């Protein structure tokens, strides 16, 4: 069997001119190449990270001028030539070093009972404890008896890049379990202009290419694993910066039978990464006094605009508590960069348990100055206060349980998202206090309508006590909006406003 080579062979499914084709990484520059076409969204996101890592390794732009030129006029032959010296390091199988696998071939001495099913490569597969307890309701067991090499390669990269907690000694990814990825996605790109290339290259930072002779410094499968026994860690200062795209927190070896991958062997104590900042992930810290920046992790469902600050919106917050991804910051600093949106995704995890995978597009806003960002925060604070007031009113008036209230709050944020986007764009254009007044009216009208819809739908004519509770709860909701929400927006209360007249 000839092992799959991830740089020489065609193995990545992509959509070109409306048809699904299988390509080599260097073919992403071809006209009509619009998007990846893996059957799983987490594979599509991870494969984009892999391609960004390859370009960052072999042929990053020299500077912003070079970036702009190559974004618009990529050269397929140049990409092929730059990848070629690294091809020998990207074999999935064989006797030499294997892509993203431990250098030690410990699968050869492993008994059949120690070989795990290929299912373990998938984050949403059931772990051993889950199977034993018969608790695999949201995750699945025994879905695959084998994998084709291309599927195994992508599953392997996805697990290493997003690895959740995996039991004693099995490390999470260098961004923790289920990190959030934010990618710049240029708008208005026609198919013939190569949308896939522009998506990948828009997220590559300027730098110097890695010399092929120095590949072992950045590709950890070319050297003995830096294990994590005795609490040993690998920091950004102790290895090459490009390892951020090729980290190996898990010690794994694939088991081949003929042309198929039939199993996986895992050993504990893979590399424990510490104090890294991944260029595709936003970060936060709990307070300005803390020095450690932590990667953002997605929640289940669509990312609500209450979580956009530090993810899609930023101003002068570099020294504050939120920091958007480095690639998003760099793109925003390029004056000639095309308009864009953000592709945001990741696994929502509850420790070792996957809850949801999200992959969606979100608007990106121009850089805001300090005053404009403060005003955006007030819009978000007002929305949070409004959502809290709706929740409190419906709990008091209707005694809804927490699950119902959670769904109502999520509906509130989803249905007011477009109004929020328009409000932020108004602020970015230098809008007056009328932006806040309009936002308040939207919050007030929407919350009153939402309260009436839910409070009156379950009411009967004979429920006098229920009517009184609902009327009183609505009165308090109106008061909270007029006082608390207006205060969040730095608007005078209605009473004060009247006296000023």
Coordinates of C-alpha atoms in Angstrom, one line a residue:
X1 CA 0.0 0.0 0.0
X2 CA 1.3 3.5 -0.9
X3 CA 0.5 5.8 2.0
X4 CA -1.6 8.8 1.4
X5 CA 0.5 11.9 1.0
X6 CA -1.3 15.0 2.1
X7 CA 0.6 17.4 -0.2
X8 CA 1.1 15.3 -3.4
X9 CA -2.2 13.3 -3.6
X10 CA -5.8 14.4 -4.3
X11 CA -7.7 13.9 -1.1
X12 CA -9.6 17.0 -0.2
X13 CA -13.2 17.3 -1.4
X14 CA -14.1 20.7 -2.8
X15 CA -16.7 22.3 -4.9
X16 CA -15.5 23.7 -8.3
X17 CA -17.9 25.2 -10.8
X18 CA -20.8 23.6 -9.0
X19 CA -19.3 20.1 -9.0
X20 CA -17.6 18.2 -6.2
X21 CA -14.0 17.3 -7.1
X22 CA -11.1 15.9 -5.1
X23 CA -8.0 18.2 -5.0
X24 CA -4.5 18.6 -3.7
X25 CA -3.9 21.5 -1.3
X26 CA -2.1 23.5 -4.0
X27 CA -5.3 23.5 -6.2
X28 CA -7.2 25.8 -3.9
X29 CA -6.0 28.7 -6.1
X30 CA -7.8 27.3 -9.2
X31 CA -10.7 29.4 -10.7
X32 CA -14.2 28.3 -9.8
X33 CA -13.0 26.7 -6.5
X34 CA -15.7 27.9 -4.1
X35 CA -15.7 25.9 -0.9
X36 CA -14.7 22.7 0.8
X37 CA -17.1 19.8 0.6
X38 CA -16.5 17.4 3.5
X39 CA -19.6 15.7 4.8
X40 CA -19.1 17.1 8.3
X41 CA -19.0 20.8 9.2
X42 CA -16.2 20.3 11.8
X43 CA -14.1 18.7 9.0
X44 CA -14.7 21.8 6.8
X45 CA -13.6 24.2 9.6
X46 CA -10.6 22.1 10.6
X47 CA -9.5 21.7 6.9
X48 CA -9.5 25.4 6.5
X49 CA -7.2 25.7 9.5
X50 CA -5.0 23.0 8.0
X51 CA -4.8 24.9 4.7
X52 CA -4.1 28.2 6.4
X53 CA -1.3 26.5 8.3
X54 CA 0.2 25.1 5.2
X55 CA 0.3 28.5 3.4
X56 CA 1.6 30.1 6.6
X57 CA 4.4 27.5 6.7
X58 CA 5.5 27.4 3.0
X59 CA 4.6 30.7 1.4
X60 CA 3.2 33.5 3.7
X61 CA 3.0 37.0 2.2
X62 CA 6.1 39.2 2.9
X63 CA 4.0 42.2 3.8
X64 CA 0.6 43.8 3.2
X65 CA 1.5 44.8 -0.4
X66 CA 2.5 41.2 -1.2
X67 CA -0.7 40.0 0.5
X68 CA -2.9 42.2 -1.6
X69 CA -1.2 41.2 -4.8
X70 CA -1.4 37.4 -4.2
X71 CA -4.9 37.6 -2.9
X72 CA -6.1 38.9 -6.2
X73 CA -3.6 37.1 -8.5
X74 CA -2.6 33.7 -7.0
X75 CA -0.2 31.4 -8.8
X76 CA -1.0 27.7 -8.7
X77 CA 2.5 26.7 -9.8
X78 CA 4.1 28.8 -7.1
X79 CA 2.0 27.2 -4.4
X80 CA 2.9 23.7 -5.8
X81 CA 6.7 24.6 -5.8
X82 CA 6.6 25.9 -2.2
X83 CA 4.8 22.9 -0.9
X84 CA 7.0 20.3 -2.7
X85 CA 10.0 20.4 -0.3
X86 CA 7.7 19.5 2.7
X87 CA 5.8 16.7 0.9
X88 CA 8.0 13.9 2.4
X89 CA 6.8 15.0 5.9
X90 CA 3.1 14.6 5.2
X91 CA 2.6 10.8 4.8
X92 CA -0.3 9.4 6.7
X93 CA 1.1 5.9 6.9
X94 CA 4.3 4.0 6.2
X95 CA 7.4 3.2 8.2
X96 CA 8.8 6.8 8.6
X97 CA 7.3 9.7 10.5
X98 CA 3.5 9.9 10.1
X99 CA 1.4 13.1 9.9
X100 CA 0.2 14.1 13.4
X101 CA 1.1 10.7 14.8
X102 CA 3.6 9.8 17.5
X103 CA 7.1 9.1 16.1
X104 CA 7.2 5.9 18.1
X105 CA 5.4 3.0 16.3
X106 CA 3.9 1.6 19.4
X107 CA 0.9 0.2 17.5
X108 CA 3.2 -2.7 16.4
X109 CA 3.5 -4.0 19.9
X110 CA -0.1 -3.4 20.9
X111 CA -2.3 -6.5 21.4
X112 CA -5.6 -6.5 19.4
X113 CA -7.5 -5.8 22.6
X114 CA -5.6 -2.5 23.0
X115 CA -6.6 -1.2 19.5
X116 CA -9.5 1.2 19.7
X117 CA -12.2 1.6 17.0
X118 CA -11.7 4.4 14.5
X119 CA -14.8 6.0 16.1
X120 CA -12.5 7.5 18.8
X121 CA -11.2 10.0 16.2
X122 CA -14.5 11.8 16.2
X123 CA -15.3 14.3 18.9
X124 CA -19.0 13.3 18.9
X125 CA -18.3 9.6 19.4
X126 CA -19.1 7.9 22.7
X127 CA -16.2 7.3 25.0
X128 CA -15.6 4.0 26.9
X129 CA -17.3 5.1 30.1
X130 CA -20.4 6.4 28.1
X131 CA -20.7 3.0 26.3
X132 CA -20.4 1.1 29.5
X133 CA -23.1 3.2 31.1
X134 CA -25.2 2.9 28.0
X135 CA -25.5 6.7 28.1
X136 CA -24.8 7.6 24.5
X137 CA -27.9 9.5 23.8
X138 CA -26.4 12.7 22.2
X139 CA -23.1 11.0 21.1
X140 CA -22.8 7.9 19.0
X141 CA -21.0 4.5 19.2
X142 CA -19.8 2.0 16.5
X143 CA -20.6 4.2 13.5
X144 CA -17.5 3.3 11.5
X145 CA -15.7 -0.1 11.2
X146 CA -13.0 1.5 9.0
X147 CA -12.1 4.8 7.4
X148 CA -10.6 5.7 4.1
X149 CA -7.2 7.4 4.4
X150 CA -8.5 10.8 3.5
X151 CA -11.3 10.6 6.1
X152 CA -8.8 9.3 8.7
X153 CA -6.4 12.2 8.0
X154 CA -9.1 14.8 8.4
X155 CA -10.6 13.2 11.5
X156 CA -7.1 13.0 13.0
X157 CA -6.4 16.7 12.3
X158 CA -9.8 17.7 13.7
X159 CA -9.3 15.8 16.9
X160 CA -5.8 17.2 17.5
X161 CA -6.9 20.8 16.7
X162 CA -10.1 20.7 18.8
X163 CA -9.4 17.9 21.3
X164 CA -11.6 18.0 24.4
X165 CA -10.8 16.4 27.7
X166 CA -10.1 12.7 27.1
X167 CA -9.5 11.0 30.4
X168 CA -6.4 10.7 32.5
X169 CA -3.3 11.9 30.7
X170 CA -5.1 12.6 27.4
X171 CA -4.6 16.3 26.7
X172 CA -6.8 18.9 25.3
X173 CA -5.9 21.0 22.3
X174 CA -3.6 24.0 22.8
X175 CA -6.8 26.1 22.9
X176 CA -8.5 23.8 25.3
X177 CA -11.5 21.5 24.5
X178 CA -13.7 22.8 21.7
X179 CA -12.1 26.2 20.9
X180 CA -13.8 28.9 18.8
X181 CA -12.4 29.7 15.4
X182 CA -13.1 33.0 13.7
X183 CA -12.1 33.3 10.0
X184 CA -12.2 36.4 7.8
X185 CA -14.4 35.7 4.7
X186 CA -14.2 38.4 2.0
X187 CA -17.6 39.5 0.5
X188 CA -18.6 39.9 -3.1
X189 CA -16.1 37.3 -4.5
X190 CA -17.3 35.8 -7.8
X191 CA -16.7 32.0 -8.4
X192 CA -14.1 32.7 -11.1
X193 CA -12.1 34.8 -8.6
X194 CA -11.5 31.8 -6.4
X195 CA -13.5 32.2 -3.2
X196 CA -11.8 29.3 -1.5
X197 CA -8.3 30.8 -2.0
X198 CA -9.4 34.2 -0.8
X199 CA -11.0 32.6 2.3
X200 CA -7.7 30.8 3.1
X201 CA -5.3 33.6 2.2
X202 CA -7.3 36.3 4.0
X203 CA -6.4 34.5 7.3
X204 CA -2.6 34.1 6.6
X205 CA -0.4 36.6 8.5
X206 CA 2.7 38.1 6.9
X207 CA 5.9 36.3 7.8
X208 CA 8.9 34.3 6.6
X209 CA 8.5 30.8 5.1
X210 CA 9.8 27.9 7.0
X211 CA 13.0 26.4 5.6
X212 CA 12.4 22.7 4.7
X213 CA 15.5 21.8 6.7
X214 CA 14.0 23.2 9.8
X215 CA 10.7 21.3 9.5
X216 CA 11.2 19.3 12.7
X217 CA 11.1 22.5 14.7
X218 CA 7.5 23.2 13.6
X219 CA 6.1 19.7 12.8
X220 CA 6.1 17.7 16.0
X221 CA 5.6 14.3 14.4
X222 CA 9.1 14.6 13.0
X223 CA 10.7 14.4 16.5
X224 CA 10.1 12.4 19.7
X225 CA 7.0 13.6 21.5
X226 CA 7.4 16.2 24.2
X227 CA 5.4 14.3 26.7
X228 CA 3.6 15.9 29.7
X229 CA 4.7 13.6 32.6
X230 CA 5.7 15.5 35.7
X231 CA 3.6 18.5 34.5
X232 CA 6.0 19.4 31.7
X233 CA 4.5 22.0 29.3
X234 CA 5.4 23.4 25.9
X235 CA 5.1 27.1 25.5
X236 CA 5.3 29.5 22.6
X237 CA 8.9 30.4 23.6
X238 CA 10.1 26.7 23.6
X239 CA 9.1 25.7 20.1
X240 CA 8.3 27.2 16.6
X241 CA 5.4 29.5 16.3
X242 CA 4.0 27.4 13.4
X243 CA 3.3 24.5 15.7
X244 CA 0.1 26.4 16.6
X245 CA -1.4 24.9 13.4
X246 CA 0.1 21.4 13.9
X247 CA -0.2 20.7 17.6
X248 CA -0.2 17.1 18.9
X249 CA -1.8 17.0 22.3
X250 CA -2.8 13.4 21.7
X251 CA -0.3 10.5 21.3
X252 CA -1.9 8.5 18.5
X253 CA -1.0 5.9 15.9
X254 CA -3.4 4.7 13.1
X255 CA -3.7 1.0 12.4
X256 CA -4.0 0.1 8.7
X257 CA -5.3 -3.0 7.1
X258 CA -4.7 -2.8 3.4
X259 CA -6.0 0.6 2.1
X260 CA -8.2 1.3 5.1
X261 CA -7.7 2.6 8.6
X262 CA -9.2 0.0 10.9
X263 CA -8.2 1.2 14.4
X264 CA -6.3 3.6 16.6
X265 CA -3.8 3.2 19.4
X266 CA -3.5 5.9 22.0
X267 CA -1.0 6.5 24.8
X268 CA -1.4 9.1 27.5
X269 CA 0.7 12.2 28.3
X270 CA 0.8 13.9 24.9
X271 CA 2.1 17.4 24.7
X272 CA 0.6 19.8 27.2
X273 CA 0.6 23.3 25.5
X274 CA 0.5 26.3 27.7
X275 CA 0.5 30.1 27.2
X276 CA -0.2 30.0 23.4
X277 CA -2.3 32.4 21.4
X278 CA -3.8 30.9 18.3
X279 CA -4.1 33.5 15.5
X280 CA -7.6 32.2 14.5
X281 CA -9.2 32.4 18.0
X282 CA -10.4 35.3 20.1
X283 CA -9.2 35.5 23.7
X284 CA -10.3 37.0 27.0
X285 CA -9.2 37.5 30.5
X286 CA -11.3 37.7 33.6
X287 CA -10.0 41.2 34.6
X288 CA -7.5 43.8 33.5
X289 CA -5.3 42.8 36.4
X290 CA -4.8 39.2 35.2
X291 CA -2.0 38.5 32.8
X292 CA -3.3 35.2 31.4
X293 CA -5.4 35.4 28.2
X294 CA -7.9 32.5 27.8
X295 CA -9.3 31.2 24.5
X296 CA -13.0 31.8 23.8
X297 CA -15.2 28.7 23.6
X298 CA -18.6 28.7 21.8
X299 CA -21.9 27.9 23.5
X300 CA -24.5 25.7 21.9
X301 CA -26.6 27.4 19.2
X302 CA -25.9 30.5 17.2
X303 CA -23.6 33.0 18.8
X304 CA -25.8 35.8 20.2
X305 CA -24.8 39.4 19.6
X306 CA -24.5 39.8 23.4
X307 CA -21.2 37.8 22.9
X308 CA -20.0 39.7 19.8
X309 CA -17.8 42.1 21.7
X310 CA -14.3 40.6 21.6
X311 CA -15.3 38.3 18.8
X312 CA -16.6 40.3 15.9
X313 CA -16.5 43.8 17.5
X314 CA -13.5 45.5 18.9
X315 CA -12.1 49.0 19.4
X316 CA -9.5 50.0 22.0
X317 CA -9.8 46.7 23.9
X318 CA -6.3 45.3 23.4
X319 CA -5.4 46.2 27.0
X320 CA -8.9 45.3 28.3
X321 CA -10.6 42.0 28.8
X322 CA -11.4 40.9 25.3
X323 CA -9.2 40.4 22.2
X324 CA -10.4 39.4 18.8
X325 CA -8.4 36.9 16.8
X326 CA -5.0 38.1 15.5
X327 CA -5.9 37.4 11.9
X328 CA -9.1 39.5 12.2
X329 CA -7.2 42.4 13.7
X330 CA -4.6 42.2 10.9
X331 CA -7.2 42.1 8.2
X332 CA -9.0 45.2 9.7
X333 CA -5.7 47.1 9.6
X334 CA -5.3 46.7 5.9
X335 CA -6.8 49.7 4.2
X336 CA -7.2 48.0 0.8
X337 CA -8.7 44.8 2.2
X338 CA -12.2 43.9 0.7
X339 CA -15.3 44.1 2.9
X340 CA -15.8 40.9 4.8
X341 CA -17.9 38.9 7.2
X342 CA -16.7 36.4 9.8
X343 CA -17.1 32.6 9.6
X344 CA -17.3 31.5 13.2
X345 CA -17.5 27.9 14.5
X346 CA -16.4 25.3 17.0
X347 CA -17.6 22.5 19.3
X348 CA -19.7 23.6 22.3
X349 CA -18.4 21.2 25.0
X350 CA -19.5 20.3 28.5
X351 CA -16.2 19.0 29.8
X352 CA -15.8 15.8 27.8
X353 CA -19.3 15.8 26.3
X354 CA -20.0 17.5 23.0
X355 CA -23.2 19.6 23.1
X356 CA -23.3 21.1 19.6
X357 CA -21.2 22.1 16.7
X358 CA -21.8 25.6 15.2
X359 CA -20.6 27.1 12.0
X360 CA -22.2 30.3 10.8
X361 CA -21.4 33.7 9.3
X362 CA -21.6 37.0 11.2
X363 CA -21.1 40.6 10.3
X364 CA -17.8 42.3 10.9
X365 CA -17.8 45.9 11.8
X366 CA -15.2 48.6 11.2
X367 CA -12.8 49.4 13.9
X368 CA -14.5 51.6 16.6
X369 CA -12.8 54.2 18.7
X370 CA -13.0 54.1 22.5
X371 CA -16.2 56.2 22.8
X372 CA -18.0 54.2 20.0
X373 CA -17.1 50.9 21.7
X374 CA -18.4 52.2 25.0
X375 CA -21.7 53.0 23.3
X376 CA -21.8 49.5 21.7
X377 CA -21.3 48.0 25.1
X378 CA -24.2 50.1 26.4
X379 CA -26.4 48.6 23.6
X380 CA -25.5 45.1 24.7
X381 CA -25.9 46.0 28.4
X382 CA -29.4 47.3 27.6
X383 CA -30.3 44.2 25.7
X384 CA -29.1 42.0 28.6
X385 CA -31.1 44.1 31.0
X386 CA -34.2 43.8 28.8
X387 CA -33.8 40.1 28.5
X388 CA -33.5 39.8 32.3
X389 CA -36.6 42.0 32.8
X390 CA -38.6 39.8 30.4
X391 CA -37.4 36.6 32.2
X392 CA -38.3 38.1 35.6
X393 CA -41.8 39.2 34.5
X394 CA -42.7 35.9 32.9
X395 CA -41.4 34.0 35.9
X396 CA -43.5 36.1 38.3
X397 CA -46.6 36.4 36.2
X398 CA -46.7 32.9 34.5
X399 CA -44.4 30.8 36.6
X400 CA -42.6 29.4 33.5
X401 CA -39.8 27.0 34.2
X402 CA -36.1 27.7 33.3
X403 CA -36.1 25.9 30.0
X404 CA -39.0 27.9 28.7
X405 CA -37.5 31.1 29.9
X406 CA -34.2 30.3 28.3
X407 CA -35.8 29.6 24.9
X408 CA -37.8 32.9 25.1
X409 CA -34.6 34.9 25.9
X410 CA -32.7 33.2 23.0
X411 CA -35.6 34.1 20.7
X412 CA -35.4 37.7 21.9
X413 CA -31.7 38.0 20.9
X414 CA -32.3 36.2 17.6
X415 CA -35.2 38.4 16.6
X416 CA -33.5 41.7 17.5
X417 CA -30.1 40.8 15.9
X418 CA -30.7 42.7 12.6
X419 CA -31.8 45.8 14.6
X420 CA -28.6 45.6 16.7
X421 CA -26.4 45.3 13.5
X422 CA -28.1 48.5 12.2
X423 CA -27.6 50.3 15.5
X424 CA -23.9 49.5 15.6
X425 CA -23.4 50.6 12.0
X426 CA -25.2 53.8 12.9
X427 CA -22.7 54.4 15.8
X428 CA -19.8 53.6 13.5
X429 CA -21.0 56.4 11.2
X430 CA -21.0 58.9 14.0
X431 CA -24.7 58.6 14.9
X432 CA -26.2 60.9 17.6
X433 CA -28.0 59.9 20.8
X434 CA -31.0 59.0 18.6
X435 CA -29.3 55.7 18.0
X436 CA -29.7 54.8 21.7
X437 CA -33.3 56.2 21.7
X438 CA -34.2 54.1 18.7
X439 CA -32.6 51.0 20.3
X440 CA -34.6 51.7 23.5
X441 CA -37.9 51.9 21.6
X442 CA -37.0 48.6 19.8
X443 CA -36.3 46.9 23.2
X444 CA -39.4 48.3 24.8
X445 CA -41.8 47.5 21.9
X446 CA -40.4 44.0 21.4
X447 CA -40.4 43.0 25.1
X448 CA -44.0 44.2 25.6
X449 CA -45.2 42.3 22.6
X450 CA -43.2 39.2 23.7
X451 CA -44.7 39.4 27.2
X452 CA -48.2 39.7 25.9
X453 CA -47.8 36.8 23.5
X454 CA -46.6 34.5 26.2
X455 CA -48.6 35.8 29.2
X456 CA -52.0 35.9 27.5
X457 CA -51.7 32.7 25.5
X458 CA -52.2 30.5 28.6
X459 CA -54.7 32.7 30.4
X460 CA -58.4 31.8 30.9
X461 CA -61.3 34.3 31.6
X462 CA -62.0 32.7 34.9
X463 CA -58.4 32.9 36.3
X464 CA -58.8 36.2 38.2
X465 CA -55.7 35.6 40.4
X466 CA -53.7 34.8 37.3
X467 CA -54.9 38.0 35.6
X468 CA -53.9 40.1 38.6
X469 CA -50.4 38.5 38.6
X470 CA -49.9 39.0 34.9
X471 CA -51.0 42.7 35.1
X472 CA -48.7 43.4 38.1
X473 CA -45.8 41.6 36.4
X474 CA -46.3 43.7 33.2
X475 CA -46.4 46.9 35.2
X476 CA -43.0 46.0 36.8
X477 CA -41.7 45.1 33.4
X478 CA -42.7 48.5 32.1
X479 CA -41.0 50.2 35.1
X480 CA -37.8 48.2 34.6
X481 CA -37.6 49.2 31.0
X482 CA -38.2 52.8 31.7
X483 CA -35.7 53.0 34.6
X484 CA -33.1 50.3 34.3
X485 CA -32.7 49.9 30.5
X486 CA -32.7 53.6 29.8
X487 CA -30.0 54.0 32.5
X488 CA -27.9 51.4 30.7
X489 CA -28.1 53.5 27.6
X490 CA -27.2 56.7 29.5
X491 CA -30.7 58.1 28.6
X492 CA -32.7 60.3 31.0
X493 CA -35.7 58.6 32.6
X494 CA -39.1 59.7 31.1
X495 CA -39.9 61.7 34.3
X496 CA -36.6 63.6 34.1
X497 CA -37.0 64.1 30.4
X498 CA -40.4 65.6 30.9
X499 CA -39.3 68.1 33.6
X500 CA -36.5 69.3 31.3
X501 CA -39.1 70.4 28.9

